[in-house]
């Protein structure tokens, strides 16, 4: 149904070929990011929850494609603060715009919006639920740096319990025969339902609580996430583990030459500053790739490429 | 045996209508409200905390001159999967059916996720039934699972 009205709510409905085709389109936009494909189109960016990075990336994508942007970056300045329902806001905005890109603090908000909206919706994050454009740019970054998505050794580090991006990655990578390594403190381990998902889909994985040079020696991709203090019920435990999942430059000495380090950003201290100048650090380019991927997702939603 | 006969007599005492049996005692009034029985004028008998061979304590509801659609029956399975519904015509049990869960449950159950959109918008909840035996429902919107022990009705 999402595909019928061309909304993008999650990646769950996409198959291997759908994903590869979108990534190929993104590569086309990287080669030629400025095109007048959206000439005469109006795109609304409705950010009920602030997210500067995601909003700027989407708005840049629209601008580089020659479209116009309307919207808001904080729901406090809109009628939803007066008690307007999401449905009413969506119905009103769909009178003006050809496409709605929305971020909402409630889970399922984008799905519901796609059911009531006459124009396509792109989900730019709904609470802890889905953030498909982030996952697509992660996949694009892996494809670009490794030359393939198949048969990669992917190491996920940090908060694997609440990390939305790592969960979405498992789902999207199920077509590409990956081997995952889950590195996390006990309190933030990969939830059993996702491990079950791996078993059902024949995805190999290993769990580690240690994070050091030896553990990551065979990694193609090191995907870092932040261990957040507020996630811990036991603060003693937090104090004990908080510095154990920090990537330092000297840990990269004997890693594979093709290894690339990804991070969804913002980073706090989980990647030491001295890693930034290592050629294996890729997180800033990764964020830049978000632009090309979002250009592809926008054009796909509007059926323009 | 004598006991069983007596029980069947109790059920058959209805001339025409529906007997809903094997309701867990604490769910009897959920069944009443789900089927909208308070809005009916038909004679209704409600029993709770009755002894049963199959379960510790059960409830039973008899409704005269009223039959229920598949959809109405399906709703009941959400709160109690082992309910048995008997159709009575002319004092005879003409059909006895175990209730089965439909593939989707619309507008009956509340999503347990406080951050789910369905708990904040005036909209209908929708759940996909992912496990009919254990009664596990998955919210169409936020994707979270609701287990039978956590099911709360709207």
Short mmCIF file of C-alpha atoms in Angstrom, two decimals:
data_model
loop_
_atom_site.label_atom_id
_atom_site.label_comp_id
_atom_site.label_asym_id
_atom_site.label_seq_id
_atom_site.Cartn_x
_atom_site.Cartn_y
_atom_site.Cartn_z
CA UNK A 1 0.00 0.00 0.00
CA UNK A 2 2.83 2.36 0.84
CA UNK A 3 4.31 1.57 -2.54
CA UNK A 4 1.03 2.30 -4.30
CA UNK A 5 0.90 5.86 -3.16
CA UNK A 6 4.71 6.01 -3.35
CA UNK A 7 5.16 6.97 0.29
CA UNK A 8 8.31 5.77 2.03
CA UNK A 9 7.49 4.84 5.61
CA UNK A 10 9.92 1.99 6.31
CA UNK A 11 12.24 -0.27 4.34
CA UNK A 12 10.38 -3.41 5.34
CA UNK A 13 8.45 -3.68 2.10
CA UNK A 14 11.52 -3.23 -0.11
CA UNK A 15 13.28 -6.19 -1.70
CA UNK A 16 16.90 -6.58 -2.76
CA UNK A 17 16.31 -5.14 -6.22
CA UNK A 18 14.31 -2.17 -4.87
CA UNK A 19 17.17 -1.28 -2.53
CA UNK A 20 19.86 -1.67 -5.19
CA UNK A 21 17.84 0.35 -7.68
CA UNK A 22 17.43 3.24 -5.22
CA UNK A 23 21.15 3.15 -4.41
CA UNK A 24 21.97 3.25 -8.12
CA UNK A 25 19.77 6.33 -8.49
CA UNK A 26 21.59 7.90 -5.53
CA UNK A 27 24.90 7.28 -7.33
CA UNK A 28 23.48 9.15 -10.30
CA UNK A 29 22.75 12.12 -8.07
CA UNK A 30 26.24 12.00 -6.62
CA UNK A 31 27.60 12.29 -10.15
CA UNK A 32 25.22 15.13 -10.91
CA UNK A 33 23.58 16.57 -7.78
CA UNK A 34 22.16 19.77 -9.30
CA UNK A 35 19.26 19.16 -11.65
CA UNK A 36 15.96 20.93 -12.28
CA UNK A 37 13.86 17.81 -11.81
CA UNK A 38 11.59 19.42 -9.18
CA UNK A 39 10.99 22.64 -11.13
CA UNK A 40 7.55 23.95 -10.17
CA UNK A 41 7.16 21.48 -7.27
CA UNK A 42 6.58 22.40 -3.64
CA UNK A 43 7.85 20.05 -0.92
CA UNK A 44 6.75 20.43 2.71
CA UNK A 45 9.14 19.52 5.53
CA UNK A 46 7.09 19.08 8.69
CA UNK A 47 9.38 18.62 11.68
CA UNK A 48 7.16 18.10 14.71
CA UNK A 49 10.37 17.26 16.53
CA UNK A 50 13.55 19.23 15.82
CA UNK A 51 16.26 17.43 13.84
CA UNK A 52 18.52 19.97 12.23
CA UNK A 53 20.76 17.52 10.43
CA UNK A 54 18.00 15.52 8.76
CA UNK A 55 15.95 18.59 7.88
CA UNK A 56 18.87 20.45 6.31
CA UNK A 57 19.82 17.38 4.31
CA UNK A 58 16.29 16.95 2.91
CA UNK A 59 15.86 20.68 2.24
CA UNK A 60 19.22 20.84 0.49
CA UNK A 61 18.14 17.91 -1.66
CA UNK A 62 14.94 19.74 -2.69
CA UNK A 63 16.82 22.97 -3.38
CA UNK A 64 19.48 21.26 -5.48
CA UNK A 65 16.72 19.67 -7.54
CA UNK A 66 15.11 23.07 -8.18
CA UNK A 67 12.04 22.60 -5.96
CA UNK A 68 10.63 24.95 -3.32
CA UNK A 69 10.37 24.17 0.38
CA UNK A 70 7.66 25.10 2.87
CA UNK A 71 7.34 23.80 6.41
CA UNK A 72 8.33 24.17 10.02
CA UNK A 73 11.20 22.96 12.16
CA UNK A 74 9.49 23.01 15.53
CA UNK A 75 5.91 22.02 16.31
CA UNK A 76 5.72 24.65 19.07
CA UNK A 77 5.14 27.29 16.38
CA UNK A 78 2.28 25.42 14.71
CA UNK A 79 -1.36 24.63 15.34
CA UNK A 80 -0.48 21.21 16.74
CA UNK A 81 0.50 23.13 19.88
CA UNK A 82 -3.14 24.38 19.91
CA UNK A 83 -4.35 20.79 19.79
CA UNK A 84 -4.80 20.31 16.06
CA UNK A 85 -4.73 16.64 15.12
CA UNK A 86 -1.98 15.25 12.91
CA UNK A 87 -4.62 14.35 10.35
CA UNK A 88 -5.82 17.94 10.07
CA UNK A 89 -2.28 19.26 9.74
CA UNK A 90 -1.53 16.73 6.99
CA UNK A 91 -4.79 17.44 5.14
CA UNK A 92 -4.10 21.16 5.24
CA UNK A 93 -0.49 20.90 4.07
CA UNK A 94 -1.36 18.42 1.32
CA UNK A 95 -3.45 21.21 -0.24
CA UNK A 96 -0.24 23.14 -0.80
CA UNK A 97 2.55 20.64 -1.34
CA UNK A 98 3.32 17.84 -3.81
CA UNK A 99 5.23 15.81 -1.21
CA UNK A 100 5.43 15.83 2.58
CA UNK A 101 8.63 14.93 4.42
CA UNK A 102 7.90 14.54 8.12
CA UNK A 103 9.65 13.87 11.41
CA UNK A 104 7.44 13.15 14.41
CA UNK A 105 8.09 12.20 18.04
CA UNK A 106 5.26 9.64 18.01
CA UNK A 107 5.78 6.15 16.59
CA UNK A 108 3.59 5.28 13.63
CA UNK A 109 2.85 8.94 12.87
CA UNK A 110 4.23 8.74 9.31
CA UNK A 111 2.36 5.52 8.58
CA UNK A 112 -0.90 7.11 9.70
CA UNK A 113 -0.14 10.28 7.72
CA UNK A 114 0.41 8.17 4.59
CA UNK A 115 -3.05 6.66 5.05
CA UNK A 116 -4.83 10.00 5.23
CA UNK A 117 -2.68 12.04 2.86
CA UNK A 118 -3.49 12.40 -0.84
CA UNK A 119 0.20 13.22 -1.52
CA UNK A 120 3.16 10.92 -0.78
CA UNK A 121 4.85 10.98 2.62
CA UNK A 122 8.53 10.38 3.33
CA UNK A 123 9.22 9.34 6.90
CA UNK A 124 12.16 11.31 8.26
CA UNK A 125 11.93 9.53 11.60
CA UNK A 126 8.99 8.58 13.84
CA UNK A 127 10.10 8.33 17.45
CA UNK A 128 12.20 5.23 18.05
CA UNK A 129 10.48 3.43 15.18
CA UNK A 130 11.72 3.98 11.61
CA UNK A 131 14.12 6.29 9.82
CA UNK A 132 14.46 4.79 6.34
CA UNK A 133 16.56 7.55 4.74
CA UNK A 134 19.22 7.06 7.44
CA UNK A 135 19.39 3.34 6.72
CA UNK A 136 19.56 3.96 2.98
CA UNK A 137 22.48 6.33 3.40
CA UNK A 138 24.22 3.77 5.63
CA UNK A 139 23.77 1.17 2.89
CA UNK A 140 24.92 3.62 0.24
CA UNK A 141 28.06 4.36 2.27
CA UNK A 142 28.82 0.66 2.64
CA UNK A 143 28.27 0.01 -1.07
CA UNK A 144 30.40 2.98 -2.07
CA UNK A 145 33.33 2.18 0.21
CA UNK A 146 33.35 -1.59 -0.25
CA UNK A 147 32.21 -1.82 -3.87
CA UNK A 148 29.52 -4.34 -2.86
CA UNK A 149 26.85 -5.00 -0.24
CA UNK A 150 27.15 -8.79 -0.35
CA UNK A 151 29.18 -10.86 2.15
CA UNK A 152 30.37 -8.01 4.39
CA UNK A 153 31.63 -8.33 7.97
CA UNK A 154 29.71 -5.64 9.82
CA UNK A 155 30.56 -4.76 13.43
CA UNK A 156 27.91 -2.85 15.34
CA UNK A 157 29.22 -1.17 18.49
CA UNK A 158 27.59 0.55 21.46
CA UNK A 159 23.88 0.84 22.14
CA UNK A 160 22.37 -2.11 20.29
CA UNK A 161 19.28 -2.22 22.48
CA UNK A 162 17.69 1.12 21.68
CA UNK A 163 19.63 2.01 18.54
CA UNK A 164 17.06 2.43 15.79
CA UNK A 165 19.69 2.60 13.06
CA UNK A 166 21.27 -0.75 13.93
CA UNK A 167 17.89 -2.52 13.99
CA UNK A 168 16.91 -1.11 10.59
CA UNK A 169 20.26 -2.19 9.22
CA UNK A 170 19.64 -5.82 10.17
CA UNK A 171 16.31 -5.72 8.32
CA UNK A 172 17.69 -4.08 5.19
CA UNK A 173 20.85 -6.25 5.03
CA UNK A 174 18.96 -9.55 5.13
CA UNK A 175 19.23 -9.82 1.34
CA UNK A 176 23.02 -9.47 1.26
CA UNK A 177 24.43 -12.38 3.28
CA UNK A 178 26.21 -10.32 5.94
CA UNK A 179 28.07 -11.51 9.04
CA UNK A 180 27.29 -9.30 12.01
CA UNK A 181 29.26 -8.82 15.20
CA UNK A 182 27.37 -7.19 18.05
CA UNK A 183 29.65 -5.40 20.52
CA UNK A 184 27.90 -3.87 23.51
CA UNK A 185 27.69 -3.71 27.30
CA UNK A 186 25.39 -6.29 28.88
CA UNK A 187 22.64 -3.71 29.53
CA UNK A 188 22.54 -2.61 25.90
CA UNK A 189 22.74 -5.97 24.13
CA UNK A 190 20.93 -6.65 20.88
CA UNK A 191 17.35 -7.57 21.90
CA UNK A 192 16.40 -11.22 21.51
CA UNK A 193 13.71 -10.48 18.91
CA UNK A 194 16.38 -9.12 16.54
CA UNK A 195 18.64 -12.09 17.16
CA UNK A 196 15.65 -14.29 16.39
CA UNK A 197 15.15 -12.27 13.19
CA UNK A 198 18.77 -13.05 12.25
CA UNK A 199 18.27 -16.77 12.89
CA UNK A 200 15.08 -16.90 10.84
CA UNK A 201 16.75 -15.09 7.96
CA UNK A 202 19.97 -17.09 8.09
CA UNK A 203 22.09 -14.08 9.12
CA UNK A 204 25.28 -15.09 10.97
CA UNK A 205 26.14 -13.15 14.10
CA UNK A 206 28.45 -13.20 17.11
CA UNK A 207 28.15 -11.24 20.33
CA UNK A 208 31.06 -9.64 22.17
CA UNK A 209 31.30 -7.59 25.33
CA UNK A 210 34.97 -6.70 24.74
CA UNK A 211 35.82 -3.92 22.30
CA UNK A 212 39.50 -4.00 21.30
CA UNK A 213 41.94 -4.33 18.41
CA UNK A 214 41.68 -8.13 18.23
CA UNK A 215 37.88 -8.25 18.16
CA UNK A 216 37.63 -5.87 15.17
CA UNK A 217 40.53 -7.32 13.14
CA UNK A 218 38.28 -8.79 10.42
CA UNK A 219 35.82 -5.92 10.13
CA UNK A 220 34.86 -4.39 6.78
CA UNK A 221 32.47 -1.94 8.43
CA UNK A 222 32.65 -0.63 11.98
CA UNK A 223 29.35 1.02 12.83
CA UNK A 224 29.66 3.07 16.01
CA UNK A 225 26.75 4.29 18.13
CA UNK A 226 26.55 6.27 21.32
CA UNK A 227 26.21 4.69 24.77
CA UNK A 228 23.84 7.13 26.46
CA UNK A 229 23.74 7.62 30.20
CA UNK A 230 19.93 7.89 30.29
CA UNK A 231 19.60 4.36 28.92
CA UNK A 232 21.00 2.79 32.08
CA UNK A 233 18.90 1.78 35.05
CA UNK A 234 22.07 1.08 37.01
CA UNK A 235 24.31 4.17 36.94
CA UNK A 236 27.18 2.25 38.56
CA UNK A 237 27.09 0.01 35.52
CA UNK A 238 27.16 3.06 33.26
CA UNK A 239 30.23 4.42 35.02
CA UNK A 240 31.92 1.05 34.65
CA UNK A 241 31.29 0.62 30.92
CA UNK A 242 31.09 4.18 29.55
CA UNK A 243 34.72 4.29 28.43
CA UNK A 244 34.88 0.72 27.19
CA UNK A 245 33.16 1.40 23.88
CA UNK A 246 35.24 4.31 22.68
CA UNK A 247 37.11 3.88 19.41
CA UNK A 248 40.68 5.15 19.56
CA UNK A 249 43.07 5.55 16.67
CA UNK A 250 45.62 3.01 17.94
CA UNK A 251 42.92 0.30 17.84
CA UNK A 252 42.89 0.61 14.04
CA UNK A 253 46.53 -0.40 13.45
CA UNK A 254 45.99 -3.98 12.41
CA UNK A 255 42.50 -3.63 10.93
CA UNK A 256 41.76 -4.42 7.29
CA UNK A 257 42.80 -1.78 4.74
CA UNK A 258 39.24 -1.64 3.36
CA UNK A 259 37.73 -1.02 6.82
CA UNK A 260 35.54 2.08 7.06
CA UNK A 261 34.10 3.58 10.23
CA UNK A 262 30.49 4.75 10.11
CA UNK A 263 28.44 6.66 12.67
CA UNK A 264 24.91 8.06 12.29
CA UNK A 265 26.02 11.27 14.11
CA UNK A 266 25.88 13.29 16.29
CA UNK A 267 28.98 11.91 17.93
CA UNK A 268 29.82 12.75 21.51
CA UNK A 269 32.91 10.91 22.70
CA UNK A 270 32.48 7.38 21.35
CA UNK A 271 34.98 8.06 18.57
CA UNK A 272 38.14 9.78 19.78
CA UNK A 273 39.08 12.98 17.90
CA UNK A 274 42.37 11.44 16.69
CA UNK A 275 40.39 8.94 14.55
CA UNK A 276 39.02 11.77 12.37
CA UNK A 277 42.23 12.12 10.37
CA UNK A 278 42.56 8.36 9.81
CA UNK A 279 41.62 7.51 6.19
CA UNK A 280 39.37 4.77 7.57
CA UNK A 281 37.10 7.37 9.20
CA UNK A 282 34.11 7.82 6.93
CA UNK A 283 31.35 9.37 9.08
CA UNK A 284 31.46 12.86 7.61
CA UNK A 285 31.35 11.59 4.02
CA UNK A 286 28.57 9.27 5.18
CA UNK A 287 26.50 12.28 6.21
CA UNK A 288 27.22 13.90 2.85
CA UNK A 289 25.96 10.77 1.09
CA UNK A 290 22.65 11.47 2.80
CA UNK A 291 22.08 14.28 0.33
CA UNK A 292 22.34 12.04 -2.76
CA UNK A 293 20.26 9.29 -1.19
CA UNK A 294 17.54 11.79 -0.24
CA UNK A 295 17.53 13.27 -3.75
CA UNK A 296 16.85 9.74 -5.01
CA UNK A 297 14.13 9.06 -2.39
CA UNK A 298 12.35 12.35 -3.15
CA UNK A 299 12.34 11.75 -6.92
CA UNK A 300 11.21 8.18 -6.39
CA UNK A 301 8.30 9.29 -4.18
CA UNK A 302 7.23 11.78 -6.87
CA UNK A 303 7.69 9.18 -9.62
CA UNK A 304 10.10 11.47 -11.45
CA UNK A 305 12.99 9.09 -12.16
CA UNK B 1 -22.19 -37.99 34.55
CA UNK B 2 -25.15 -36.72 36.49
CA UNK B 3 -23.48 -33.36 36.84
CA UNK B 4 -22.80 -33.09 33.10
CA UNK B 5 -26.41 -33.83 32.22
CA UNK B 6 -27.56 -31.17 34.56
CA UNK B 7 -25.19 -28.66 33.04
CA UNK B 8 -26.34 -29.43 29.52
CA UNK B 9 -29.90 -29.04 30.67
CA UNK B 10 -29.01 -25.61 31.96
CA UNK B 11 -27.63 -24.65 28.55
CA UNK B 12 -30.48 -26.21 26.63
CA UNK B 13 -33.00 -24.30 28.70
CA UNK B 14 -32.69 -21.56 26.14
CA UNK B 15 -35.27 -21.95 23.39
CA UNK B 16 -33.44 -19.94 20.76
CA UNK B 17 -30.25 -17.92 21.07
CA UNK B 18 -26.58 -18.11 21.87
CA UNK B 19 -24.65 -19.58 24.77
CA UNK B 20 -21.12 -18.29 25.30
CA UNK B 21 -19.24 -20.74 27.48
CA UNK B 22 -15.77 -21.18 28.96
CA UNK B 23 -15.22 -17.49 29.52
CA UNK B 24 -12.52 -16.86 32.13
CA UNK B 25 -14.42 -15.45 35.14
CA UNK B 26 -12.52 -12.17 35.15
CA UNK B 27 -13.38 -11.60 31.46
CA UNK B 28 -17.15 -12.04 31.69
CA UNK B 29 -17.89 -8.33 31.73
CA UNK B 30 -15.36 -7.67 28.96
CA UNK B 31 -17.42 -10.04 26.82
CA UNK B 32 -20.61 -8.19 27.85
CA UNK B 33 -19.15 -4.88 26.77
CA UNK B 34 -17.46 -6.19 23.58
CA UNK B 35 -20.70 -7.64 22.30
CA UNK B 36 -22.65 -4.56 23.36
CA UNK B 37 -25.01 -6.69 25.45
CA UNK B 38 -26.01 -3.78 27.65
CA UNK B 39 -27.77 -2.27 24.62
CA UNK B 40 -29.92 -5.33 24.00
CA UNK B 41 -33.51 -5.83 25.19
CA UNK B 42 -33.27 -9.63 24.88
CA UNK B 43 -33.31 -11.76 28.05
CA UNK B 44 -29.71 -12.37 29.11
CA UNK B 45 -28.35 -14.65 31.82
CA UNK B 46 -24.87 -14.03 33.10
CA UNK B 47 -23.01 -16.48 35.29
CA UNK B 48 -19.56 -16.00 36.76
CA UNK B 49 -17.22 -17.91 39.10
CA UNK B 50 -18.80 -21.23 38.14
CA UNK B 51 -16.89 -24.45 38.59
CA UNK B 52 -15.67 -26.14 35.45
CA UNK B 53 -13.89 -29.34 34.52
CA UNK B 54 -11.70 -27.58 31.94
CA UNK B 55 -10.83 -24.45 33.87
CA UNK B 56 -10.55 -23.35 37.47
CA UNK B 57 -13.45 -20.97 37.32
CA UNK B 58 -15.50 -19.91 34.35
CA UNK B 59 -18.23 -17.63 33.24
CA UNK B 60 -21.17 -18.27 30.97
CA UNK B 61 -23.53 -15.93 29.17
CA UNK B 62 -26.84 -16.89 27.58
CA UNK B 63 -28.56 -14.51 25.22
CA UNK B 64 -32.07 -15.33 23.99
CA UNK B 65 -33.04 -14.77 20.35
CA UNK B 66 -29.74 -13.31 19.28
CA UNK B 67 -26.97 -14.73 17.07
CA UNK B 68 -23.58 -13.24 16.42
CA UNK B 69 -21.62 -12.67 13.23
CA UNK B 70 -18.14 -14.06 12.57
CA UNK B 71 -16.75 -10.58 13.12
CA UNK B 72 -18.42 -10.19 16.50
CA UNK B 73 -17.15 -13.60 17.54
CA UNK B 74 -13.65 -12.78 16.37
CA UNK B 75 -13.50 -9.87 18.78
CA UNK B 76 -13.96 -12.21 21.73
CA UNK B 77 -10.94 -14.26 20.80
CA UNK B 78 -8.73 -11.28 21.59
CA UNK B 79 -9.56 -11.45 25.30
CA UNK B 80 -10.18 -15.17 25.68
CA UNK B 81 -9.08 -17.55 22.95
CA UNK B 82 -10.85 -20.66 24.26
CA UNK B 83 -14.40 -19.41 24.39
CA UNK B 84 -17.01 -21.76 22.93
CA UNK B 85 -20.14 -20.39 21.34
CA UNK B 86 -23.22 -22.60 21.02
CA UNK B 87 -26.11 -21.77 18.74
CA UNK B 88 -29.43 -22.92 20.17
CA UNK B 89 -32.53 -23.45 18.08
CA UNK B 90 -35.66 -25.01 19.52
CA UNK B 91 -33.82 -26.10 22.69
CA UNK B 92 -31.16 -27.96 20.68
CA UNK B 93 -27.52 -27.09 20.27
CA UNK B 94 -27.35 -26.90 16.48
CA UNK B 95 -23.82 -25.58 16.24
CA UNK B 96 -20.89 -25.35 18.59
CA UNK B 97 -17.98 -23.29 17.48
CA UNK B 98 -14.65 -22.48 19.02
CA UNK B 99 -13.76 -18.86 18.51
CA UNK B 100 -10.81 -18.14 16.24
CA UNK B 101 -8.83 -14.95 15.91
CA UNK B 102 -9.21 -13.00 12.66
CA UNK B 103 -6.03 -11.96 10.77
CA UNK B 104 -6.50 -8.34 11.76
CA UNK B 105 -8.08 -6.77 14.82
CA UNK B 106 -9.65 -3.36 14.27
CA UNK B 107 -10.57 -0.85 16.95
CA UNK B 108 -10.87 -3.15 19.97
CA UNK B 109 -7.46 -3.24 21.57
CA UNK B 110 -5.33 -0.38 22.85
CA UNK B 111 -1.67 -0.27 21.82
CA UNK B 112 0.54 -0.70 24.88
CA UNK B 113 3.16 1.71 23.57
CA UNK B 114 2.50 5.13 25.14
CA UNK B 115 4.41 6.77 22.28
CA UNK B 116 2.27 5.13 19.60
CA UNK B 117 0.31 7.56 17.40
CA UNK B 118 -2.90 5.59 18.07
CA UNK B 119 -2.82 6.72 21.70
CA UNK B 120 -2.71 10.40 20.69
CA UNK B 121 -4.90 10.77 17.58
CA UNK B 122 -8.65 10.20 17.29
CA UNK B 123 -8.14 7.13 15.10
CA UNK B 124 -8.88 3.40 15.03
CA UNK B 125 -6.22 0.96 16.20
CA UNK B 126 -5.28 -1.87 13.85
CA UNK B 127 -3.28 -4.97 14.82
CA UNK B 128 -1.96 -7.79 12.69
CA UNK B 129 -2.31 -11.12 14.46
CA UNK B 130 1.20 -12.59 14.37
CA UNK B 131 0.49 -15.61 16.56
CA UNK B 132 -3.05 -16.98 16.72
CA UNK B 133 -2.35 -19.56 19.40
CA UNK B 134 -0.47 -17.44 21.88
CA UNK B 135 -2.51 -14.35 20.84
CA UNK B 136 0.25 -11.93 19.88
CA UNK B 137 -0.83 -8.75 18.15
CA UNK B 138 1.45 -6.35 16.24
CA UNK B 139 0.45 -2.71 15.97
CA UNK B 140 0.12 -1.65 12.34
CA UNK B 141 1.45 1.80 13.23
CA UNK B 142 4.31 1.56 15.73
CA UNK B 143 5.16 -2.11 15.09
CA UNK B 144 5.21 -3.04 18.79
CA UNK B 145 3.83 -6.40 19.88
CA UNK B 146 1.06 -6.79 22.44
CA UNK B 147 0.99 -10.13 24.25
CA UNK B 148 -2.27 -11.62 25.47
CA UNK B 149 -1.52 -10.96 29.14
CA UNK B 150 -1.01 -7.26 28.34
CA UNK B 151 -4.09 -6.76 26.17
CA UNK B 152 -6.17 -3.77 27.21
CA UNK B 153 -9.49 -3.09 25.56
CA UNK B 154 -10.48 0.36 24.32
#
